[in-house]
XYZ file of N, CA and C in Angstrom:
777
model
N 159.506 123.507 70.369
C 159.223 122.589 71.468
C 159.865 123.090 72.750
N 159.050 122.956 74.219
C 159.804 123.102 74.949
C 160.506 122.494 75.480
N 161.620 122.012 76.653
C 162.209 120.892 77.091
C 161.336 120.101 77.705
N 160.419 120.181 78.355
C 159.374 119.247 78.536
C 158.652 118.442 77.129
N 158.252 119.137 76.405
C 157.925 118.123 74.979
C 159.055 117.744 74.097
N 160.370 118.582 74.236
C 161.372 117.387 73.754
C 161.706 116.028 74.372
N 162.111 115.895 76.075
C 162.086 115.043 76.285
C 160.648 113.937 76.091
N 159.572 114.365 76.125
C 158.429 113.936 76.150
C 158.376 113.094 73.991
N 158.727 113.772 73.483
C 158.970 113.436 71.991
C 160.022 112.509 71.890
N 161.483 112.210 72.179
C 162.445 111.702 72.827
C 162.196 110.497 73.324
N 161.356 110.335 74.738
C 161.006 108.777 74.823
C 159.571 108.212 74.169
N 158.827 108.694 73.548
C 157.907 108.330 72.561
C 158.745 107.678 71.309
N 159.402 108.614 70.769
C 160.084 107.777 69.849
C 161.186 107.115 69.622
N 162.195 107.079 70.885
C 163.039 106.170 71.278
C 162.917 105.281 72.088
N 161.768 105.451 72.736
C 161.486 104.681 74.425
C 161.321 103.407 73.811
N 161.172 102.517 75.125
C 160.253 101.311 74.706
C 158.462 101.577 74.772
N 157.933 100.633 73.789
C 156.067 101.106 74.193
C 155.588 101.734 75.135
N 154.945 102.653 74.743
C 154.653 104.086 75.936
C 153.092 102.619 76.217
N 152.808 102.831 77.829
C 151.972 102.641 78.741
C 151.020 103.828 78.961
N 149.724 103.661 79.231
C 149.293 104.679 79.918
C 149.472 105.431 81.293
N 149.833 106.395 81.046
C 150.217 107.300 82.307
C 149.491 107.001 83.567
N 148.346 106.446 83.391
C 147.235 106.342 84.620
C 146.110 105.415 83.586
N 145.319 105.164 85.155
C 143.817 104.230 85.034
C 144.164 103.578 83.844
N 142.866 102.335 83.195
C 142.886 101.075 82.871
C 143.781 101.103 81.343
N 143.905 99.943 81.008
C 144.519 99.994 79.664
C 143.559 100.269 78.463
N 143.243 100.874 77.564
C 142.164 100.746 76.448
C 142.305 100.822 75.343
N 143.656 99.915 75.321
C 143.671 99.219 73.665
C 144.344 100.136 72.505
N 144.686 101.482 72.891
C 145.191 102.430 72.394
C 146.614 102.330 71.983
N 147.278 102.735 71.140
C 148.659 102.022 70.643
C 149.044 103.475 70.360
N 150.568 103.567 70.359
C 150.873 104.785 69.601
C 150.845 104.834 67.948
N 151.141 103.689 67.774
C 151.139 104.024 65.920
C 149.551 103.986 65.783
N 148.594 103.093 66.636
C 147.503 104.042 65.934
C 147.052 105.386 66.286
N 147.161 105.759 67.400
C 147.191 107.243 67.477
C 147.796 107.674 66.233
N 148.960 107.432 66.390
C 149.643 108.202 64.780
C 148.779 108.414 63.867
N 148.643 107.106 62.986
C 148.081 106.847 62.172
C 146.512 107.857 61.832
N 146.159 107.909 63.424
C 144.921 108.336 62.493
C 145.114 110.122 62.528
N 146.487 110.566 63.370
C 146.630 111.730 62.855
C 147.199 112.004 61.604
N 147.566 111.049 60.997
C 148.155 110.761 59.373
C 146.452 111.372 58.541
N 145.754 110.571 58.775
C 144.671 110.460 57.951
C 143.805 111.862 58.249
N 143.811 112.809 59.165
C 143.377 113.841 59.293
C 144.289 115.225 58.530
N 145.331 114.830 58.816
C 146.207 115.746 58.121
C 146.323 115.680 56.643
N 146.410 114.079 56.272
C 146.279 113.832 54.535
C 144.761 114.534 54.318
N 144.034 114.568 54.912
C 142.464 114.988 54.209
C 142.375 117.027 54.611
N 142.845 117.402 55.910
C 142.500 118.584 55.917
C 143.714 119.364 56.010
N 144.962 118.793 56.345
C 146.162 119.915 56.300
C 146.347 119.209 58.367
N 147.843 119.874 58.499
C 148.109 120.041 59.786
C 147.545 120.548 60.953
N 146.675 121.442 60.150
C 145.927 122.355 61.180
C 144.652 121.603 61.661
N 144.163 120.952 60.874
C 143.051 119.959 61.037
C 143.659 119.243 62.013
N 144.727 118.904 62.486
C 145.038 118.003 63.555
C 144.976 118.462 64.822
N 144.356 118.125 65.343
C 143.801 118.051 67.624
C 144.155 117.081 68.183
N 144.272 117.217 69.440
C 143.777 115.971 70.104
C 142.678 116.213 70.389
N 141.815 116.682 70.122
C 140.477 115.976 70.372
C 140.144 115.606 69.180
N 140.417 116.158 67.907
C 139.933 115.240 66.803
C 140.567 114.007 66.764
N 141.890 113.707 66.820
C 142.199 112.285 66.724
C 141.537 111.566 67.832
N 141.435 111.918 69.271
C 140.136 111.321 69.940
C 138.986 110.808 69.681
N 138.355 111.678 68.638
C 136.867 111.675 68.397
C 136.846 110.415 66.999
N 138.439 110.574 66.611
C 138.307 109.523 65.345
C 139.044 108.385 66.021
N 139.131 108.350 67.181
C 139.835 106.810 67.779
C 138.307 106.254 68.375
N 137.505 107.387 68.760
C 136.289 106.913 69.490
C 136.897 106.630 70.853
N 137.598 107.653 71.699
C 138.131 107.776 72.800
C 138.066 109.572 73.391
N 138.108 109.514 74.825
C 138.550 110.892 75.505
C 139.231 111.515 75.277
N 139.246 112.576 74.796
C 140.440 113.247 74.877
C 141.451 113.084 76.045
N 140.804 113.209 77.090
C 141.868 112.595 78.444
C 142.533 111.401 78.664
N 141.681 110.524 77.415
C 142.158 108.534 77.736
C 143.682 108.917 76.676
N 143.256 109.898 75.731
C 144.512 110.129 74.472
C 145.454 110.485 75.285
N 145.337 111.617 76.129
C 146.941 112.036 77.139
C 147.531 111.208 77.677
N 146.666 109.973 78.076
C 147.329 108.579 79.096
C 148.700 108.428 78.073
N 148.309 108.410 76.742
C 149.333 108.032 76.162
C 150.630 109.344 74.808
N 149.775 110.394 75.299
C 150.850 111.331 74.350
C 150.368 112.965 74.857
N 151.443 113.535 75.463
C 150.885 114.788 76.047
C 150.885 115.596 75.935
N 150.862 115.977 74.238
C 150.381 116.962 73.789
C 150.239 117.066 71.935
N 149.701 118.105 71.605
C 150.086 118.094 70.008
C 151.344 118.089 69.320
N 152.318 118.641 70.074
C 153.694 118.658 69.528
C 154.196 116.933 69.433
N 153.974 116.495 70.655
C 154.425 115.129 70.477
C 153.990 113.908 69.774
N 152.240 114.527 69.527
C 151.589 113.536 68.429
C 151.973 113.948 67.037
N 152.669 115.242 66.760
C 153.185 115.461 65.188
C 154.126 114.778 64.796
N 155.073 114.426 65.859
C 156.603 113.838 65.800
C 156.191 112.306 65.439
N 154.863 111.416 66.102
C 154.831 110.416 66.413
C 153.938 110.179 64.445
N 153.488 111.397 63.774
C 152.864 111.743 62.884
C 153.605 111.482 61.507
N 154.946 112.161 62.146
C 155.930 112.487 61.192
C 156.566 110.932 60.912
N 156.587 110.094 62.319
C 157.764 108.803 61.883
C 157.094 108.014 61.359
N 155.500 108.385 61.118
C 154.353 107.415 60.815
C 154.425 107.444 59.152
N 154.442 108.549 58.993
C 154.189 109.092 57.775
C 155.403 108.654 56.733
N 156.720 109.226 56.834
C 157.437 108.905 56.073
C 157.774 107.673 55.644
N 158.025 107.425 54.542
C 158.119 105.886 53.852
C 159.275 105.389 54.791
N 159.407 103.603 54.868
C 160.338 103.223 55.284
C 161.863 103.536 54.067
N 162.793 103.587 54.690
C 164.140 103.875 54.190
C 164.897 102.615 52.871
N 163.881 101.815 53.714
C 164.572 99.923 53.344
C 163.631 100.140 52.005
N 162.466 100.872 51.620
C 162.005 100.628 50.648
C 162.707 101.561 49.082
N 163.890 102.581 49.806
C 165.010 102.858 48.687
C 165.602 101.713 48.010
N 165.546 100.185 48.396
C 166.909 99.217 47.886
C 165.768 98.896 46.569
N 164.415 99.204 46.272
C 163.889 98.692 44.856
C 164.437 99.667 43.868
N 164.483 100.830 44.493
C 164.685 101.941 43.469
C 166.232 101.617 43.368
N 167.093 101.281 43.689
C 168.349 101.394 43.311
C 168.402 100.146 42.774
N 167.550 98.996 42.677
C 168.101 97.648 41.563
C 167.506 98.384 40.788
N 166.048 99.073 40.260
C 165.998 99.757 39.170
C 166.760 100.694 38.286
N 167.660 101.094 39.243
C 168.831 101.991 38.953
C 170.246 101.361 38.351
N 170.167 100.323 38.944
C 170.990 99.105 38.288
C 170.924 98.784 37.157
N 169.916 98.749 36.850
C 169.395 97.733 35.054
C 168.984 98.940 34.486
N 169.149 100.509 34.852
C 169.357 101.284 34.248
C 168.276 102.233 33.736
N 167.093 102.483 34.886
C 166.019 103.086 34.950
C 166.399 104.423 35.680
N 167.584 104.569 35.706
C 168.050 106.259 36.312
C 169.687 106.065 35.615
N 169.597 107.460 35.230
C 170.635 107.833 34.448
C 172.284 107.294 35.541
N 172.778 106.911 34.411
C 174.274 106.796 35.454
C 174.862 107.898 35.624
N 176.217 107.819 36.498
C 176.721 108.883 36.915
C 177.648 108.095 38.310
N 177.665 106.732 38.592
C 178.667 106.488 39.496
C 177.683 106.263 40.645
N 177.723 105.260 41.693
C 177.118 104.658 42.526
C 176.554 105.528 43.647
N 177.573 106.619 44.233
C 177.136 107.444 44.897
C 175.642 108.366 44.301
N 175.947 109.103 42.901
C 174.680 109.503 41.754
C 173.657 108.595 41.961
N 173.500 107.944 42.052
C 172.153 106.767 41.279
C 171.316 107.264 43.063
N 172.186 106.324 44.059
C 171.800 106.251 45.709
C 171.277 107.743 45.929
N 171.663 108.689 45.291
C 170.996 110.131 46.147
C 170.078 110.396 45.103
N 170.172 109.895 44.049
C 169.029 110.239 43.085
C 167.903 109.539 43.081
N 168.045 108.140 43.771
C 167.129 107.489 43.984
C 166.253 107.994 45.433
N 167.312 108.850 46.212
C 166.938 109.147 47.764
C 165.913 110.402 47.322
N 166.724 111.091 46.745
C 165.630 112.378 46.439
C 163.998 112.499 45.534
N 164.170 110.982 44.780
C 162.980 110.789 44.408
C 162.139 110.437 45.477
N 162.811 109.313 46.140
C 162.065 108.633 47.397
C 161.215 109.942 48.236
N 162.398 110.415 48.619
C 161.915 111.857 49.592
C 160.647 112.673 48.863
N 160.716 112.764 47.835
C 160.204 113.695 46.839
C 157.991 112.938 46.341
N 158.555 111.819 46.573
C 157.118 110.545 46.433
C 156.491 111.017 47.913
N 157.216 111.106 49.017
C 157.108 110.907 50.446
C 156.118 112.223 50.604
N 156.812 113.528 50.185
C 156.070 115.245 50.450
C 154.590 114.896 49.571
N 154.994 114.348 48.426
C 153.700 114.224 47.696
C 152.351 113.495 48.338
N 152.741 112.365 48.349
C 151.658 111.616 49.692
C 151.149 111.977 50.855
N 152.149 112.715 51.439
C 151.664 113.736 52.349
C 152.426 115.417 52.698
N 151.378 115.985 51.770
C 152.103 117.169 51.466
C 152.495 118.279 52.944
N 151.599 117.878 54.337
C 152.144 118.292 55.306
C 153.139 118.500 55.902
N 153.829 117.238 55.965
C 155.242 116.797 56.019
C 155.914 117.872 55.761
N 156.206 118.929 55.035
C 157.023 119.719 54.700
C 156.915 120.924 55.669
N 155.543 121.208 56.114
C 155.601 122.025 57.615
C 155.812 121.320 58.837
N 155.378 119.674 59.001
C 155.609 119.246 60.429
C 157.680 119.293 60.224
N 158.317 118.914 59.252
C 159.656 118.597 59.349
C 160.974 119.844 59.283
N 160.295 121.067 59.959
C 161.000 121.957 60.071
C 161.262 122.517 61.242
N 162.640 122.976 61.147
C 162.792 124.119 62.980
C 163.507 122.643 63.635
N 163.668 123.643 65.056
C 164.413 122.305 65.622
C 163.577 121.700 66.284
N 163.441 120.155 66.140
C 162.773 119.201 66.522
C 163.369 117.614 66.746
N 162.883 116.885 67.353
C 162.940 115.398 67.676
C 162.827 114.654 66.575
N 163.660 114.030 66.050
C 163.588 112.955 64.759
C 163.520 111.697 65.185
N 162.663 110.832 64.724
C 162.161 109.253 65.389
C 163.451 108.701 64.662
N 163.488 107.525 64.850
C 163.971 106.203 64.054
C 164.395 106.516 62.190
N 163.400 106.546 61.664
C 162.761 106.701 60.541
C 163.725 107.612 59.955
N 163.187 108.629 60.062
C 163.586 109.902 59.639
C 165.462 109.688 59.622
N 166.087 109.398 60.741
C 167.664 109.777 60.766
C 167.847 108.540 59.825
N 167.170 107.338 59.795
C 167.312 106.206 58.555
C 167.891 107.202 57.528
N 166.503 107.931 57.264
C 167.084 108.537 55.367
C 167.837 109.549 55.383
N 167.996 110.456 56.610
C 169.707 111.027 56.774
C 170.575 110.311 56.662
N 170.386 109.156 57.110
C 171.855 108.246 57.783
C 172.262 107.209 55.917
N 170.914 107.198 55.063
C 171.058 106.585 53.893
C 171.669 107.615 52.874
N 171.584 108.671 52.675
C 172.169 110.114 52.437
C 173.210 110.212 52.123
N 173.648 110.293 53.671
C 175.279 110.338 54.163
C 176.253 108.563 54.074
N 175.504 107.835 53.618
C 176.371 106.577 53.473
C 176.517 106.744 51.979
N 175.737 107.158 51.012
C 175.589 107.254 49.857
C 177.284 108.413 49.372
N 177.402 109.030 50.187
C 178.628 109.935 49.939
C 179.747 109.290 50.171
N 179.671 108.440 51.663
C 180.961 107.161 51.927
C 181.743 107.164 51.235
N 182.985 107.474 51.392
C 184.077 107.051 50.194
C 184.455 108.411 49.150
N 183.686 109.790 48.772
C 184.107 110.169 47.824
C 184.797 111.277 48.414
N 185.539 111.040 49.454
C 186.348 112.050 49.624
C 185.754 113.566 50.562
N 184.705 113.217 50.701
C 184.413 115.077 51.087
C 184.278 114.530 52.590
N 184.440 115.535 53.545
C 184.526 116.051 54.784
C 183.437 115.925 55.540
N 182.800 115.323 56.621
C 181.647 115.661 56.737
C 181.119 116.806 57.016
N 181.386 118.188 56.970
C 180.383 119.189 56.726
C 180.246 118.778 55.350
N 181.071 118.982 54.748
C 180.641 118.991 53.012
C 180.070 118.021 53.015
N 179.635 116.660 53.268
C 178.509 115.612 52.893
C 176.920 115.994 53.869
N 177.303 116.728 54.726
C 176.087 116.755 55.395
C 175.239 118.108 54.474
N 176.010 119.318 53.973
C 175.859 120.453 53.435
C 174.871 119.898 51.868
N 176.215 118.684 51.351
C 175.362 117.942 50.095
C 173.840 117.520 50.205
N 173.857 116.770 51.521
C 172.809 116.134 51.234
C 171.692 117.067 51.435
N 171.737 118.506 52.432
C 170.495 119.581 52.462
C 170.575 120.119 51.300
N 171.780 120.462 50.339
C 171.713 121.123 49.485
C 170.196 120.061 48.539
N 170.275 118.735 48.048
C 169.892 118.294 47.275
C 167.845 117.697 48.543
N 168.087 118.020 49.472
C 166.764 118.145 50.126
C 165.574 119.338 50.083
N 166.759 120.359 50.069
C 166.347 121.635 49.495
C 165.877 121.509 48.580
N 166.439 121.229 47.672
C 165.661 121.344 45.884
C 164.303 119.984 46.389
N 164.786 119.155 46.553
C 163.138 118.300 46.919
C 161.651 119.352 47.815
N 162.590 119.781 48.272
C 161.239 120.552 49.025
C 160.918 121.819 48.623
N 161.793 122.189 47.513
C 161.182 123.789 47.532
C 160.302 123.095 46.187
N 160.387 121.794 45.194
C 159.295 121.434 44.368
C 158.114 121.341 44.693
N 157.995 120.367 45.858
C 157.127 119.953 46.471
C 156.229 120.933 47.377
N 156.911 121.904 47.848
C 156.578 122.844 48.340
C 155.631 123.982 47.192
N 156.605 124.044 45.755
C 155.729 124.770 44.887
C 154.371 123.742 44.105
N 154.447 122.785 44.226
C 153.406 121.986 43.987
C 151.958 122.102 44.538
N 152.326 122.301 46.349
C 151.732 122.212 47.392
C 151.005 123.438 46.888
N 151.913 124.679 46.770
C 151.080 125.578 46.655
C 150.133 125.967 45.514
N 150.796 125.261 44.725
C 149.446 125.065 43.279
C 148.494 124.516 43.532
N 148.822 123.259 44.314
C 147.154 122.681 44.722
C 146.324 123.251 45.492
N 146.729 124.459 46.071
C 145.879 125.054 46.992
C 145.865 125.208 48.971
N 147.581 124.383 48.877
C 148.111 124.510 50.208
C 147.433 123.333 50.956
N 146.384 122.568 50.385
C 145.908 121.791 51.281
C 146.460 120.453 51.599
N 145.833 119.378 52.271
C 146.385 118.397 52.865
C 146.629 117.339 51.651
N 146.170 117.164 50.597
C 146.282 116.040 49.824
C 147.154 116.360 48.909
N 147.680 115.193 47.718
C 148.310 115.522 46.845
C 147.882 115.760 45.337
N 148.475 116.385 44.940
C 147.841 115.916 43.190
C 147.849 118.092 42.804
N 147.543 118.681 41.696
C 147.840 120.140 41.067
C 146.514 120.331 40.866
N 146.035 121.454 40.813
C 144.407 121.611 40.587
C 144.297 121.189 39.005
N 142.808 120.396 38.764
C 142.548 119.991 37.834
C 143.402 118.963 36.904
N 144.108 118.322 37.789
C 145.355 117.256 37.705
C 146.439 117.845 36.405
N 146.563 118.761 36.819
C 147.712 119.681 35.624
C 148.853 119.873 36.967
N 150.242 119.530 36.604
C 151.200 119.845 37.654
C 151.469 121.531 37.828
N 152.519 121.813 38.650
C 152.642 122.929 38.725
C 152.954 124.002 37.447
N 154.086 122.921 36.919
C 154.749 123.763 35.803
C 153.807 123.847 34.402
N 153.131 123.202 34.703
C 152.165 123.209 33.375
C 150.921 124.103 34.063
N 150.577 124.602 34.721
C 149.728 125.490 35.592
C 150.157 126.998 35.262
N 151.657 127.235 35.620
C 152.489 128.588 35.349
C 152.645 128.413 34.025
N 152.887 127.419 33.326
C 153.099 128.041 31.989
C 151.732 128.359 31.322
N 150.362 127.813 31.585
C 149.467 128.475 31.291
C 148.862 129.684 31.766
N 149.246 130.188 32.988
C 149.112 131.508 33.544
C 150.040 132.542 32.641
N 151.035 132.057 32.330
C 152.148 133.064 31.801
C 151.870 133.056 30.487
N 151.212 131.969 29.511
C 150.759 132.028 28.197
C 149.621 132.913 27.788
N 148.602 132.887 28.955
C 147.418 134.411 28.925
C 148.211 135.446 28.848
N 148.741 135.748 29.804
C 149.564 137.319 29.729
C 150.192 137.641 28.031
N 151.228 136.570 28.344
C 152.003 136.551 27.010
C 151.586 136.480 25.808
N 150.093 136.719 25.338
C 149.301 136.732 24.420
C 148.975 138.457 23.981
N 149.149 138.806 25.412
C 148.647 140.150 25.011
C 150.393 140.958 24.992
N 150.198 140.876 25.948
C 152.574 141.310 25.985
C 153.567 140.920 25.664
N 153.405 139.743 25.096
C 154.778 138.971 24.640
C 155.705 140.124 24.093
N 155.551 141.004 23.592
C 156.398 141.734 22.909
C 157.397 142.254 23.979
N 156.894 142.662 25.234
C 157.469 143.512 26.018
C 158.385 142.404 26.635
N 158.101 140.970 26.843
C 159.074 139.989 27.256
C 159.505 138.978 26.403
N 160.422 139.544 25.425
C 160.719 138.222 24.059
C 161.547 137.257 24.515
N 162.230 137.199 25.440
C 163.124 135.886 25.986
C 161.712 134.935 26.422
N 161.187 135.504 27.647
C 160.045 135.170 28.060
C 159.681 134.256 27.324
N 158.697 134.560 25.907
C 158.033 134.406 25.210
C 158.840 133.350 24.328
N 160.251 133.698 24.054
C 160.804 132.678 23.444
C 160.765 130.700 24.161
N 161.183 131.107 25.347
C 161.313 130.153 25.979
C 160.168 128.791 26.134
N 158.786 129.853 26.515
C 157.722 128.880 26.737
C 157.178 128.516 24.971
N 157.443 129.266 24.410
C 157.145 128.991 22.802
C 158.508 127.192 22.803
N 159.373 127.756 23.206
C 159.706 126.243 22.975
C 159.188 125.165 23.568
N 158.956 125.586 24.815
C 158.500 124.453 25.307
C 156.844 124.036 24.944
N 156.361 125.095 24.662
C 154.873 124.176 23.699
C 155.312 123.570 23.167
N 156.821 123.584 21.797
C 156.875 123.136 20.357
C 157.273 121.953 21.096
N 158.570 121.766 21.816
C 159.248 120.327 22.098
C 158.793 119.535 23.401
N 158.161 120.172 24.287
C 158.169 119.621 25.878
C 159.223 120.032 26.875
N 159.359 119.280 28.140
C 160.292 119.843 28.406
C 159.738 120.179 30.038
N 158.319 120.827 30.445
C 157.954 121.067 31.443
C 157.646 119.773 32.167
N 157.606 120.104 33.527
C 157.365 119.461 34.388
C 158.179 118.297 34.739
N 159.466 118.988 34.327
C 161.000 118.435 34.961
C 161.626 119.174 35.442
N 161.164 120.114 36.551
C 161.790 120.880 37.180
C 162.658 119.956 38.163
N 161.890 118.930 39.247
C 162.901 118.227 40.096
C 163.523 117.761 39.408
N 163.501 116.986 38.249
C 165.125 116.002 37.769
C 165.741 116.940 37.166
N 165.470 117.871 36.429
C 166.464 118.880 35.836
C 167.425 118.966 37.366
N 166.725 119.791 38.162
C 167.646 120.743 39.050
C 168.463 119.338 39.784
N 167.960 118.263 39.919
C 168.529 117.446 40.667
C 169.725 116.923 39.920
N 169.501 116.481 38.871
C 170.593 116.513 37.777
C 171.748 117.719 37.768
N 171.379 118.766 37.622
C 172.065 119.767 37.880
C 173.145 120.074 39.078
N 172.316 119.465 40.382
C 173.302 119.404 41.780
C 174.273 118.376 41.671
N 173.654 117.038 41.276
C 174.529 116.456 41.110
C 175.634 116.571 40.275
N 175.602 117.046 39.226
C 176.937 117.161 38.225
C 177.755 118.266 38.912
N 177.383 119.244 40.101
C 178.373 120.116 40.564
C 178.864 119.223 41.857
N 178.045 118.220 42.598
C 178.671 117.136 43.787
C 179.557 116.585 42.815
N 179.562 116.254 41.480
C 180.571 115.178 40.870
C 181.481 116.085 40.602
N 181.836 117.437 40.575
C 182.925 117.866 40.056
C 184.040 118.066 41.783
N 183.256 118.308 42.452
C 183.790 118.532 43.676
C 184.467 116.729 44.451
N 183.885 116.001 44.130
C 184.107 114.556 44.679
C 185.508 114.574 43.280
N 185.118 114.505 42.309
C 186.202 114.585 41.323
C 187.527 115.110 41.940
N 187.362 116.273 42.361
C 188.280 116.710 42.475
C 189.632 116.617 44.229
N 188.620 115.794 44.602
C 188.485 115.274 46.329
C 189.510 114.229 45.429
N 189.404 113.265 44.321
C 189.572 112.359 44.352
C 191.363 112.424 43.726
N 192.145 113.690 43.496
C 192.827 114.053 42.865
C 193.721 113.867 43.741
């Protein structure tokens, strides 16, 4: 962004209700602008997004659209705060977490495990999201919510804030590089779901089971491994494995904060 579309991103999503810049009023809102760049991007990808296509799907000018947002950078941002789930809708997942629909592990555990699912539902619904929310950019309202729910979730166990801010990318990271390998199983495009509704990991393990039919010999760990997982299951827990995994190394470090 340049400093003209940061500040321009900046009071869009901090301002009070953007007005049209010029001539009459025509009914145009920013969340529906948003919105219907939501619905172009869920169907064709980011790139599918214009302002003149969200024009042409408001049934407006492209010029009546600038009255109110002045450019593509600033309708992605307005895209992005549209898109992501509200924050307030984490407090179901954590009474579920309560009565014991996510593994325990101590109050801080449950709150980021519930955050990283949340986050993790969010890329899926709209698998764009994971290219508009990178690099340095303008974060609405929304968005610093589920930073700011993150970093309250750590409150109390002792670590520093680099180390809680470091935690919470560490465990965003693993959300997005899933979602990200998901994305790319489905074919990179705008919607969600694995080709032929098979997830990722069940996709690679059938790519790697052709090979391994004819070569297994040359890779016997290989071969051992996915042989188990035909016999017992096991795939397509890559996010809770690894998330599980971060967390039990945040609990040894808070553990030891707590000494």
């Amino acid at each position: 962004m340049t400093s003209e579309q940061w500040s321009a991103a900046v009071r869009l999503l901090w301002g009070p209700p953007a007005k049209p810049a010029r001539g009459p009023k025509r009914g145009l809102t920013l969340e529906g602008i948003a919105l219907a760049g939501v619905g172009i991007a869920d169907a064709e990808g980011l790139g599918g997004v214009s302002m003149q296509r969200v024009a042409a799907e408001l049934a407006v000018t492209k010029m009546a659209l600038y009255r109110y947002v002045p450019g593509k950078a600033e309708l992605v941002a307005l895209m992005v705060e549209a898109a992501l789930p509200d924050p307030a809708g984490l407090d179901a997942g954590l009474a579920a977490a309560a009565a014991g629909a996510v593994s325990a592990g101590g109050g801080w555990r449950e709150q980021l495990g519930v955050w990283a699912r949340g986050l993790y539902e969010g890329f899926r619904a709209h698998p764009w999201l994971l290219e508009a929310t990178v690099g340095a950019r303008v974060m609405g309202p929304r968005e610093l919510g589920w930073m700011e729910r993150a970093l309250a979730a750590l409150d109390g166990c002792g670590l520093s804030g680099a180390e809680a801010m470091d935690s919470v990318v560490l465990v965003a990271g693993h959300v997005r590089g899933i979602a990200e390998q998901e994305r790319a199983m489905a074919g990179g495009g705008g919607g969600a779901g694995g080709a032929g509704g098979e997830g990722p990991d069940g996709q690679l393990v059938a790519m790697l089971g052709e090979v391994l039919r004819v070569r297994g010999d040359d890779y016997p760990a290989l071969a051992a491994a996915l042989g188990s997982v035909a016999e017992q299951g096991g795939q397509e827990q890559a996010l809770l494995y690894g998330l599980e995994r971060i967390l039990d190394g945040l609990g040894l470090l808070v553990e030891r904060r707590g000494r």
